[in-house]
Amino acid sequence: MLLALQQRLDALLSADGPQKVNSCGQLVPVAQYFIDLRVVATLVLASWPEASGFAATPTLAQAIGREADQRLRDSRRRTSGASKRPYGINSLLAPMESPLTMGAVLGIAERMLDGREKQWTRRAVGPAYGSALTLHRDTFQKLARLPGTSSALQEVLGVAKEATDSSNAEIYIRGPRNG
């Protein structure tokens, strides 16, 4: 399963690969897809076991569970004492060292993004996002708005900016004018 995942991701990155790929029911540039994949993979790990039903096998789910538990313990340990932050958030966001765990998490993120409609993806990703927000709201709201994230994923997460007409564009660039 992990080898097939690697082959699919390699095909997207190949010189003769597609220009666009499905993410949240919408075709997006491949580069945006990989950012979406990163965001959803981070949400999966931070909210574990919320997405455990998407794991390809029980063994892969156990690997993710061990990694998630260790990260949560590390994040709590880093905030003991006088820290004002509720969690050592870097412990939750750091890259994974285990290729098995990384592949397992990416496999779940790929399945979540592969929905053919936004409503399905919203039902798949929404609970993981909600759980991550309970850990550290500001951090995971920023993650959901990560530059380069597709508008489709931002809509699914409920953080998409509303469309504006060009006559009001300046207010979003410079802020409202005084007087």
Coordinates of N, CA, C and O in Angstrom, one line a residue:
M1 N 0.8 -1.2 0.0 CA 0.0 0.0 0.0 C 0.9 1.3 0.0 O 0.6 2.2 -0.7
L2 N 1.9 1.2 0.8 CA 2.8 2.4 0.9 C 3.6 2.6 -0.4 O 3.8 3.7 -0.8
L3 N 4.0 1.5 -1.0 CA 4.7 1.6 -2.3 C 3.8 2.2 -3.4 O 4.2 3.0 -4.2
A4 N 2.5 1.7 -3.4 CA 1.6 2.3 -4.4 C 1.4 3.8 -4.1 O 1.3 4.6 -5.1
L5 N 1.3 4.2 -2.9 CA 1.2 5.6 -2.5 C 2.4 6.4 -3.1 O 2.3 7.4 -3.7
Q6 N 3.6 5.9 -2.8 CA 4.8 6.5 -3.3 C 4.8 6.6 -4.8 O 5.2 7.6 -5.4
Q7 N 4.4 5.6 -5.5 CA 4.3 5.6 -7.0 C 3.3 6.7 -7.4 O 3.6 7.4 -8.4
R8 N 2.2 6.8 -6.8 CA 1.2 7.8 -7.2 C 1.8 9.2 -7.0 O 1.6 10.1 -7.8
L9 N 2.4 9.4 -5.8 CA 3.0 10.8 -5.6 C 4.2 11.0 -6.6 O 4.3 12.2 -7.0
D10 N 5.0 10.0 -6.8 CA 6.1 10.2 -7.8 C 5.5 10.6 -9.2 O 6.1 11.4 -9.9
A11 N 4.4 9.9 -9.6 CA 3.8 10.2 -10.9 C 3.3 11.7 -11.0 O 3.5 12.3 -12.0
L12 N 2.9 12.2 -9.9 CA 2.4 13.6 -9.9 C 3.6 14.5 -10.0 O 3.5 15.6 -10.6
L13 N 4.8 14.1 -9.5 CA 6.0 15.0 -9.6 C 6.8 14.8 -10.8 O 7.7 15.6 -11.0
S14 N 6.5 13.8 -11.6 CA 7.3 13.5 -12.8 C 7.1 14.7 -13.8 O 6.1 15.3 -13.9
A15 N 8.1 14.8 -14.7 CA 8.1 15.8 -15.7 C 6.9 15.7 -16.7 O 6.4 16.7 -17.1
D16 N 6.5 14.5 -16.9 CA 5.3 14.3 -17.8 C 4.0 14.0 -17.0 O 3.1 13.5 -17.6
G17 N 4.1 14.4 -15.7 CA 2.9 14.2 -14.9 C 1.8 15.2 -15.2 O 2.0 16.1 -16.0
P18 N 0.6 15.0 -14.6 CA -0.5 16.0 -14.8 C -0.2 17.4 -14.3 O 0.6 17.6 -13.4
Q19 N -0.8 18.3 -14.9 CA -0.7 19.7 -14.4 C -1.6 20.0 -13.2 O -1.3 20.8 -12.4
K20 N -2.7 19.3 -13.2 CA -3.7 19.5 -12.2 C -4.1 18.1 -11.6 O -4.1 17.1 -12.3
V21 N -4.6 18.1 -10.4 CA -5.1 16.9 -9.7 C -6.2 17.3 -8.8 O -6.4 18.4 -8.4
N22 N -7.1 16.3 -8.5 CA -8.2 16.5 -7.6 C -7.8 16.8 -6.2 O -7.0 16.0 -5.6
S23 N -8.4 17.8 -5.6 CA -8.3 18.1 -4.2 C -9.6 18.6 -3.7 O -10.0 19.7 -4.2
C24 N -10.3 17.9 -2.9 CA -11.5 18.4 -2.3 C -12.6 18.6 -3.4 O -13.4 19.5 -3.3
G25 N -12.6 17.7 -4.4 CA -13.6 17.8 -5.5 C -13.3 18.9 -6.5 O -14.2 19.2 -7.3
Q26 N -12.1 19.4 -6.5 CA -11.8 20.5 -7.5 C -10.4 20.2 -8.1 O -9.5 19.8 -7.3
L27 N -10.2 20.5 -9.4 CA -8.9 20.3 -9.9 C -8.0 21.5 -9.5 O -8.4 22.7 -9.7
V28 N -6.9 21.2 -9.0 CA -5.9 22.2 -8.5 C -4.6 21.9 -9.1 O -4.3 20.8 -9.4
P29 N -3.7 22.9 -9.2 CA -2.3 22.7 -9.7 C -1.7 21.7 -8.7 O -1.9 21.7 -7.5
V30 N -0.8 20.9 -9.3 CA -0.1 19.8 -8.5 C 0.6 20.4 -7.3 O 0.6 19.9 -6.2
A31 N 1.3 21.6 -7.5 CA 2.0 22.2 -6.3 C 1.0 22.5 -5.2 O 1.4 22.3 -4.0
Q32 N -0.2 23.0 -5.5 CA -1.2 23.3 -4.4 C -1.6 22.0 -3.8 O -1.8 22.0 -2.6
Y33 N -1.7 21.0 -4.5 CA -2.1 19.7 -4.0 C -1.2 19.2 -2.9 O -1.6 18.7 -1.9
F34 N 0.1 19.4 -3.2 CA 1.1 19.0 -2.2 C 1.0 19.8 -0.9 O 1.3 19.3 0.2
I35 N 0.7 21.1 -1.0 CA 0.5 21.9 0.2 C -0.8 21.4 0.9 O -0.8 21.3 2.1
D36 N -1.8 21.2 0.2 CA -3.0 20.6 0.8 C -2.7 19.3 1.5 O -3.2 19.1 2.6
L37 N -1.9 18.5 0.9 CA -1.6 17.2 1.5 C -0.8 17.4 2.8 O -1.1 16.7 3.8
R38 N 0.1 18.4 2.8 CA 0.9 18.7 4.0 C -0.1 19.2 5.1 O 0.1 18.8 6.3
V39 N -1.0 20.0 4.8 CA -1.9 20.6 5.8 C -2.8 19.4 6.4 O -2.9 19.3 7.6
V40 N -3.4 18.6 5.5 CA -4.2 17.6 6.0 C -3.4 16.5 6.8 O -3.9 16.0 7.8
A41 N -2.2 16.2 6.3 CA -1.4 15.2 7.1 C -1.1 15.8 8.5 O -1.2 15.0 9.4
T42 N -0.8 17.0 8.6 CA -0.6 17.6 9.9 C -1.8 17.6 10.8 O -1.7 17.2 12.0
L43 N -3.0 17.8 10.2 CA -4.2 17.7 10.9 C -4.5 16.3 11.4 O -5.0 16.1 12.5
V44 N -4.2 15.3 10.5 CA -4.4 13.9 10.9 C -3.6 13.6 12.1 O -4.1 13.0 13.1
L45 N -2.3 13.9 12.1 CA -1.5 13.5 13.2 C -1.8 14.3 14.5 O -1.8 13.7 15.5
A46 N -2.1 15.6 14.3 CA -2.4 16.4 15.5 C -3.7 16.0 16.2 O -3.9 16.2 17.4
S47 N -4.6 15.4 15.4 CA -6.0 15.1 16.0 C -6.2 13.6 16.2 O -7.3 13.2 16.5
W48 N -5.1 12.8 16.1 CA -5.2 11.4 16.2 C -5.9 11.0 17.5 O -5.6 11.7 18.5
P49 N -6.8 10.2 17.6 CA -7.2 9.1 16.7 C -8.5 9.5 15.8 O -9.1 8.6 15.3
E50 N -8.7 10.8 15.7 CA -9.9 11.3 14.9 C -10.0 10.6 13.6 O -11.1 10.2 13.1
A51 N -8.9 10.5 12.8 CA -9.0 10.0 11.5 C -8.6 8.5 11.4 O -8.3 8.0 10.3
S52 N -8.6 7.8 12.5 CA -8.1 6.4 12.5 C -9.0 5.5 11.6 O -8.4 4.5 11.0
G53 N -10.2 5.8 11.3 CA -11.0 5.0 10.4 C -10.5 5.1 8.9 O -10.9 4.3 8.1
F54 N -9.7 6.0 8.6 CA -9.1 6.1 7.3 C -7.8 5.4 7.1 O -7.3 5.3 6.0
A55 N -7.3 4.8 8.1 CA -6.0 4.1 8.0 C -6.2 2.9 7.2 O -7.2 2.2 7.2
A56 N -5.2 2.6 6.3 CA -5.3 1.5 5.4 C -5.2 0.1 6.1 O -5.9 -0.8 5.6
T57 N -4.5 0.0 7.2 CA -4.4 -1.2 8.0 C -4.4 -0.9 9.4 O -3.9 0.2 9.8
P58 N -4.7 -1.9 10.3 CA -4.5 -1.7 11.7 C -3.1 -1.4 12.1 O -2.8 -0.6 13.0
T59 N -2.1 -2.1 11.4 CA -0.7 -1.8 11.7 C -0.3 -0.4 11.5 O 0.4 0.2 12.3
L60 N -0.8 0.2 10.4 CA -0.5 1.6 10.1 C -1.1 2.5 11.1 O -0.5 3.5 11.5
A61 N -2.4 2.2 11.5 CA -3.0 3.0 12.5 C -2.3 2.9 13.8 O -2.1 4.0 14.5
Q62 N -1.7 1.8 14.2 CA -1.0 1.7 15.4 C 0.3 2.5 15.4 O 0.7 3.2 16.3
A63 N 1.0 2.5 14.2 CA 2.2 3.3 14.0 C 1.9 4.8 14.2 O 2.6 5.5 14.9
I64 N 0.8 5.3 13.6 CA 0.4 6.7 13.8 C 0.0 6.9 15.2 O 0.4 8.0 15.8
G65 N -0.7 6.0 15.9 CA -1.1 6.2 17.3 C 0.2 6.4 18.2 O 0.2 7.3 19.0
R66 N 1.2 5.6 18.0 CA 2.4 5.7 18.8 C 3.1 7.0 18.6 O 3.5 7.7 19.5
E67 N 3.2 7.5 17.3 CA 3.8 8.7 17.0 C 3.0 9.9 17.6 O 3.5 10.8 18.2
A68 N 1.7 9.9 17.4 CA 0.8 10.9 17.9 C 0.9 11.0 19.5 O 1.0 12.1 20.0
D69 N 0.9 9.9 20.1 CA 1.0 9.9 21.6 C 2.3 10.5 22.0 O 2.3 11.3 23.0
Q70 N 3.4 10.1 21.4 CA 4.7 10.6 21.8 C 4.8 12.1 21.5 O 5.3 12.9 22.4
R71 N 4.2 12.6 20.4 CA 4.2 14.0 20.2 C 3.4 14.8 21.2 O 3.8 15.9 21.6
L72 N 2.3 14.3 21.5 CA 1.5 15.0 22.5 C 2.2 15.0 23.9 O 2.2 16.1 24.5
R73 N 2.8 13.9 24.3 CA 3.6 13.9 25.5 C 4.7 14.9 25.5 O 5.0 15.7 26.4
D74 N 5.4 15.0 24.3 CA 6.5 15.9 24.2 C 6.0 17.3 24.2 O 6.7 18.2 24.9
S75 N 4.9 17.6 23.6 CA 4.4 19.0 23.6 C 4.0 19.4 25.0 O 4.2 20.6 25.4
R76 N 3.4 18.5 25.7 CA 3.0 18.9 27.1 C 4.2 19.1 28.0 O 4.2 19.9 28.8
R77 N 5.2 18.2 27.8 CA 6.5 18.3 28.6 C 7.1 19.7 28.4 O 7.7 20.3 29.3
R78 N 7.1 20.1 27.1 CA 7.8 21.4 26.8 C 7.0 22.6 27.3 O 7.6 23.7 27.3
T79 N 5.9 22.5 27.8 CA 5.1 23.6 28.3 C 4.9 23.5 29.8 O 4.2 24.4 30.4
S80 N 5.6 22.6 30.4 CA 5.5 22.6 31.9 C 6.2 23.8 32.4 O 7.1 24.3 31.9
G81 N 5.7 24.3 33.6 CA 6.3 25.5 34.1 C 5.5 26.8 33.8 O 4.3 26.8 33.8
A82 N 6.3 27.8 33.5 CA 5.6 29.2 33.4 C 5.2 29.5 32.0 O 4.8 30.6 31.7
S83 N 5.2 28.6 31.1 CA 4.9 28.9 29.7 C 3.4 29.3 29.6 O 2.5 28.7 30.3
K84 N 3.1 30.3 28.8 CA 1.7 30.8 28.6 C 1.1 30.0 27.5 O -0.1 30.1 27.4
R85 N 1.8 29.4 26.6 CA 1.3 28.6 25.5 C 0.7 27.3 26.0 O 1.4 26.7 26.8
P86 N -0.4 26.9 25.5 CA -1.0 25.7 26.0 C -0.3 24.4 25.6 O -0.4 23.4 26.3
Y87 N 0.5 24.4 24.5 CA 1.2 23.2 24.1 C 2.5 23.7 23.4 O 2.6 24.8 22.9
G88 N 3.5 22.8 23.5 CA 4.7 23.0 22.7 C 4.4 22.6 21.3 O 4.6 21.5 20.9
I89 N 3.8 23.6 20.6 CA 3.2 23.3 19.3 C 4.2 22.7 18.3 O 3.8 22.0 17.4
N90 N 5.4 23.1 18.4 CA 6.4 22.6 17.4 C 6.6 21.1 17.5 O 6.9 20.5 16.5
S91 N 6.3 20.5 18.7 CA 6.3 19.1 18.8 C 5.2 18.4 18.0 O 5.4 17.3 17.5
L92 N 4.1 19.1 17.8 CA 3.0 18.6 17.0 C 3.3 18.8 15.5 O 2.7 18.0 14.7
L93 N 4.0 19.8 15.1 CA 4.1 20.2 13.7 C 5.4 19.7 13.1 O 5.6 19.8 11.9
A94 N 6.4 19.2 13.9 CA 7.7 18.7 13.3 C 7.5 17.6 12.3 O 6.6 16.8 12.5
P95 N 8.4 17.5 11.4 CA 8.4 16.4 10.4 C 8.5 15.0 11.1 O 9.2 14.9 12.2
M96 N 8.0 14.0 10.6 CA 8.1 12.6 11.1 C 9.4 12.0 10.7 O 9.8 12.2 9.6
E97 N 10.0 11.3 11.6 CA 11.3 10.6 11.3 C 11.0 9.2 10.7 O 11.8 8.7 9.9
S98 N 9.9 8.6 11.0 CA 9.7 7.2 10.6 C 9.0 7.2 9.2 O 7.9 7.8 9.0
P99 N 9.6 6.6 8.2 CA 9.0 6.5 6.9 C 7.7 5.7 6.9 O 6.7 6.1 6.2
L100 N 7.5 4.7 7.8 CA 6.3 4.0 7.9 C 5.2 4.9 8.4 O 4.1 4.9 7.8
T101 N 5.4 5.7 9.4 CA 4.4 6.6 10.0 C 4.1 7.7 9.0 O 2.9 8.0 8.7
M102 N 5.1 8.2 8.3 CA 4.9 9.3 7.3 C 4.0 8.8 6.2 O 3.1 9.4 5.8
G103 N 4.3 7.6 5.7 CA 3.5 7.0 4.6 C 2.1 6.7 5.1 O 1.2 7.0 4.3
A104 N 1.9 6.3 6.3 CA 0.6 6.0 6.8 C -0.2 7.3 6.9 O -1.4 7.3 6.5
V105 N 0.4 8.4 7.4 CA -0.3 9.6 7.5 C -0.6 10.2 6.2 O -1.7 10.7 5.9
L106 N 0.4 10.2 5.2 CA 0.1 10.7 3.9 C -1.0 9.9 3.2 O -1.8 10.5 2.4
G107 N -1.0 8.6 3.4 CA -2.1 7.8 2.8 C -3.5 8.2 3.3 O -4.4 8.3 2.5
I108 N -3.6 8.5 4.5 CA -4.9 9.0 5.1 C -5.2 10.4 4.4 O -6.3 10.6 4.0
A109 N -4.2 11.3 4.4 CA -4.4 12.6 3.9 C -4.8 12.5 2.4 O -5.7 13.2 1.9
E110 N -4.2 11.6 1.6 CA -4.5 11.4 0.2 C -6.0 11.0 0.1 O -6.7 11.5 -0.7
R111 N -6.4 10.0 0.9 CA -7.8 9.5 0.8 C -8.8 10.6 1.2 O -9.8 10.8 0.5
M112 N -8.5 11.4 2.2 CA -9.4 12.5 2.5 C -9.5 13.6 1.4 O -10.6 14.1 1.2
L113 N -8.4 13.9 0.8 CA -8.4 14.9 -0.3 C -9.0 14.4 -1.6 O -9.4 15.2 -2.4
D114 N -9.1 13.1 -1.7 CA -9.6 12.5 -3.0 C -11.1 12.5 -3.2 O -11.5 12.1 -4.2
G115 N -11.8 13.0 -2.3 CA -13.3 13.1 -2.4 C -13.7 13.9 -3.7 O -13.0 14.8 -4.0
R116 N -14.7 13.4 -4.3 CA -15.1 14.0 -5.6 C -16.0 15.3 -5.3 O -16.4 15.9 -6.3
E117 N -16.3 15.5 -4.1 CA -17.1 16.7 -3.8 C -16.7 17.3 -2.4 O -16.2 16.6 -1.6
K118 N -16.9 18.6 -2.3 CA -16.4 19.3 -1.1 C -17.1 18.8 0.2 O -16.5 18.7 1.2
Q119 N -18.4 18.5 0.0 CA -19.2 18.0 1.2 C -18.6 16.7 1.8 O -18.5 16.6 3.0
W120 N -18.2 15.8 0.9 CA -17.6 14.6 1.4 C -16.3 14.9 2.1 O -16.0 14.4 3.2
T121 N -15.4 15.7 1.5 CA -14.2 16.1 2.1 C -14.4 16.8 3.4 O -13.7 16.6 4.4
R122 N -15.4 17.7 3.5 CA -15.7 18.4 4.7 C -16.0 17.4 5.8 O -15.6 17.6 7.0
R123 N -16.8 16.4 5.5 CA -17.1 15.4 6.5 C -15.9 14.6 7.0 O -15.8 14.1 8.1
A124 N -15.0 14.4 6.0 CA -13.8 13.6 6.3 C -12.8 14.4 7.1 O -12.2 14.0 8.1
V125 N -12.5 15.6 6.7 CA -11.4 16.5 7.3 C -11.9 17.3 8.4 O -11.2 17.6 9.4
G126 N -13.2 17.7 8.4 CA -13.7 18.6 9.4 C -13.5 18.1 10.9 O -13.0 19.0 11.7
P127 N -13.8 16.9 11.2 CA -13.5 16.5 12.6 C -12.1 16.5 13.0 O -11.7 16.9 14.1
A128 N -11.2 16.2 12.1 CA -9.7 16.3 12.4 C -9.4 17.8 12.6 O -8.6 18.1 13.6
Y129 N -9.9 18.7 11.8 CA -9.6 20.1 12.0 C -10.2 20.6 13.3 O -9.5 21.3 14.1
G130 N -11.4 20.2 13.6 CA -12.0 20.6 14.9 C -11.2 20.1 16.1 O -11.0 20.9 17.1
S131 N -10.7 18.9 16.1 CA -9.9 18.4 17.2 C -8.6 19.1 17.3 O -8.1 19.4 18.4
A132 N -7.9 19.4 16.1 CA -6.7 20.2 16.1 C -6.9 21.6 16.7 O -6.0 22.1 17.5
L133 N -8.0 22.2 16.4 CA -8.3 23.5 16.9 C -8.4 23.5 18.5 O -8.0 24.5 19.1
T134 N -8.8 22.4 19.0 CA -8.9 22.4 20.5 C -7.5 22.4 21.1 O -7.3 22.8 22.3
L135 N -6.5 21.9 20.4 CA -5.1 21.9 20.9 C -4.5 23.3 20.9 O -4.0 23.7 21.9
H136 N -4.7 24.0 19.8 CA -4.1 25.4 19.7 C -4.8 26.1 18.5 O -4.3 25.9 17.4
R137 N -5.8 26.8 18.8 CA -6.7 27.4 17.8 C -5.9 28.3 16.8 O -6.0 28.1 15.6
D138 N -5.1 29.2 17.3 CA -4.3 30.1 16.4 C -3.4 29.4 15.4 O -3.4 29.7 14.3
T139 N -2.7 28.4 15.9 CA -1.7 27.7 15.1 C -2.4 27.0 14.0 O -2.0 27.0 12.8
F140 N -3.5 26.3 14.3 CA -4.2 25.5 13.3 C -5.0 26.3 12.4 O -5.2 25.9 11.2
Q141 N -5.5 27.5 12.8 CA -6.2 28.4 11.9 C -5.1 28.9 10.9 O -5.4 29.1 9.7
K142 N -3.9 29.2 11.3 CA -2.9 29.7 10.4 C -2.5 28.6 9.5 O -2.3 28.8 8.3
L143 N -2.4 27.3 10.0 CA -2.1 26.2 9.1 C -3.1 26.1 8.0 O -2.8 25.8 6.8
A144 N -4.4 26.2 8.3 CA -5.5 26.1 7.3 C -5.4 27.2 6.3 O -5.9 27.0 5.1
R145 N -4.7 28.3 6.6 CA -4.6 29.4 5.6 C -3.2 29.5 5.1 O -2.7 30.5 4.5
L146 N -2.4 28.4 5.2 CA -1.0 28.4 4.7 C -0.9 28.9 3.3 O -1.7 28.4 2.4
P147 N 0.0 29.8 3.0 CA 0.1 30.3 1.6 C 0.3 29.1 0.7 O 1.1 28.2 0.9
G148 N -0.5 29.2 -0.4 CA -0.4 28.1 -1.4 C -1.5 27.1 -1.3 O -1.7 26.3 -2.2
T149 N -2.2 27.0 -0.1 CA -3.2 26.1 0.1 C -4.3 26.4 -0.9 O -4.7 27.5 -1.2
S150 N -4.9 25.3 -1.5 CA -6.0 25.6 -2.5 C -7.2 26.2 -1.8 O -7.5 26.0 -0.7
S151 N -7.9 27.0 -2.7 CA -9.2 27.6 -2.2 C -10.2 26.5 -1.9 O -11.0 26.6 -1.0
A152 N -10.1 25.3 -2.5 CA -11.0 24.2 -2.3 C -10.8 23.7 -0.8 O -11.8 23.5 -0.1
L153 N -9.6 23.5 -0.4 CA -9.4 23.1 1.0 C -9.7 24.2 2.0 O -10.3 23.9 3.0
Q154 N -9.4 25.4 1.7 CA -9.8 26.5 2.6 C -11.3 26.6 2.7 O -11.8 26.8 3.8
E155 N -12.1 26.3 1.7 CA -13.5 26.3 1.7 C -14.0 25.1 2.6 O -14.9 25.3 3.5
V156 N -13.4 24.0 2.4 CA -13.7 22.8 3.3 C -13.5 23.1 4.7 O -14.3 22.7 5.6
L157 N -12.4 23.8 5.0 CA -12.1 24.1 6.4 C -12.8 25.3 7.0 O -12.7 25.6 8.1
G158 N -13.5 26.0 6.1 CA -14.3 27.2 6.5 C -13.4 28.4 6.7 O -13.8 29.3 7.5
V159 N -12.3 28.5 6.1 CA -11.4 29.7 6.3 C -11.2 30.4 5.0 O -10.3 31.4 5.0
A160 N -11.9 30.1 4.0 CA -11.7 30.8 2.7 C -12.1 32.2 2.8 O -13.1 32.6 3.4
K161 N -11.3 33.1 2.2 CA -11.7 34.5 2.1 C -12.9 34.7 1.2 O -12.9 34.0 0.1
E162 N -13.8 35.6 1.5 CA -14.9 35.8 0.6 C -14.4 36.5 -0.6 O -13.5 37.3 -0.6
A163 N -15.0 36.2 -1.8 CA -14.6 36.8 -3.0 C -15.0 38.3 -2.9 O -16.0 38.7 -2.4
T164 N -14.2 39.1 -3.5 CA -14.4 40.6 -3.5 C -14.4 41.0 -4.9 O -13.8 40.5 -5.8
D165 N -15.1 42.1 -5.2 CA -15.0 42.7 -6.5 C -13.8 43.6 -6.6 O -13.3 44.0 -5.5
S166 N -13.3 43.9 -7.7 CA -12.1 44.7 -7.9 C -12.2 46.1 -7.4 O -11.2 46.7 -7.0
S167 N -13.4 46.6 -7.3 CA -13.5 48.0 -6.8 C -13.2 48.1 -5.3 O -12.8 49.2 -4.9
N168 N -13.3 47.0 -4.6 CA -12.9 47.1 -3.2 C -11.6 46.4 -2.8 O -11.3 46.2 -1.7
A169 N -10.8 46.1 -3.8 CA -9.6 45.4 -3.6 C -8.6 46.2 -2.7 O -7.9 45.6 -1.9
E170 N -8.6 47.5 -2.8 CA -7.6 48.3 -2.1 C -7.8 48.1 -0.6 O -6.8 48.1 0.2
I171 N -9.0 48.0 -0.1 CA -9.2 47.8 1.3 C -8.6 46.6 1.9 O -8.1 46.5 3.0
Y172 N -8.4 45.5 1.1 CA -7.8 44.3 1.5 C -6.3 44.4 1.4 O -5.6 43.6 2.0
I173 N -5.8 45.3 0.6 CA -4.3 45.5 0.5 C -3.8 46.5 1.5 O -2.8 46.2 2.2
R174 N -4.4 47.6 1.7 CA -3.9 48.6 2.6 C -4.8 48.9 3.8 O -4.4 49.6 4.7
G175 N -5.9 48.3 3.9 CA -6.8 48.5 5.0 C -7.7 49.7 4.7 O -7.6 50.4 3.7
P176 N -8.7 49.9 5.5 CA -9.7 51.0 5.3 C -9.0 52.3 5.4 O -8.1 52.5 6.2
R177 N -9.5 53.3 4.6 CA -9.0 54.6 4.7 C -9.6 55.4 5.9 O -10.8 55.2 6.2
N178 N -8.8 56.2 6.5 CA -9.3 57.1 7.5 C -9.7 58.4 7.0 O -9.0 59.0 6.2
G179 N -10.9 58.9 7.3 CA -11.4 60.2 6.9 C -11.6 60.3 5.5 O -11.6 61.0 4.7

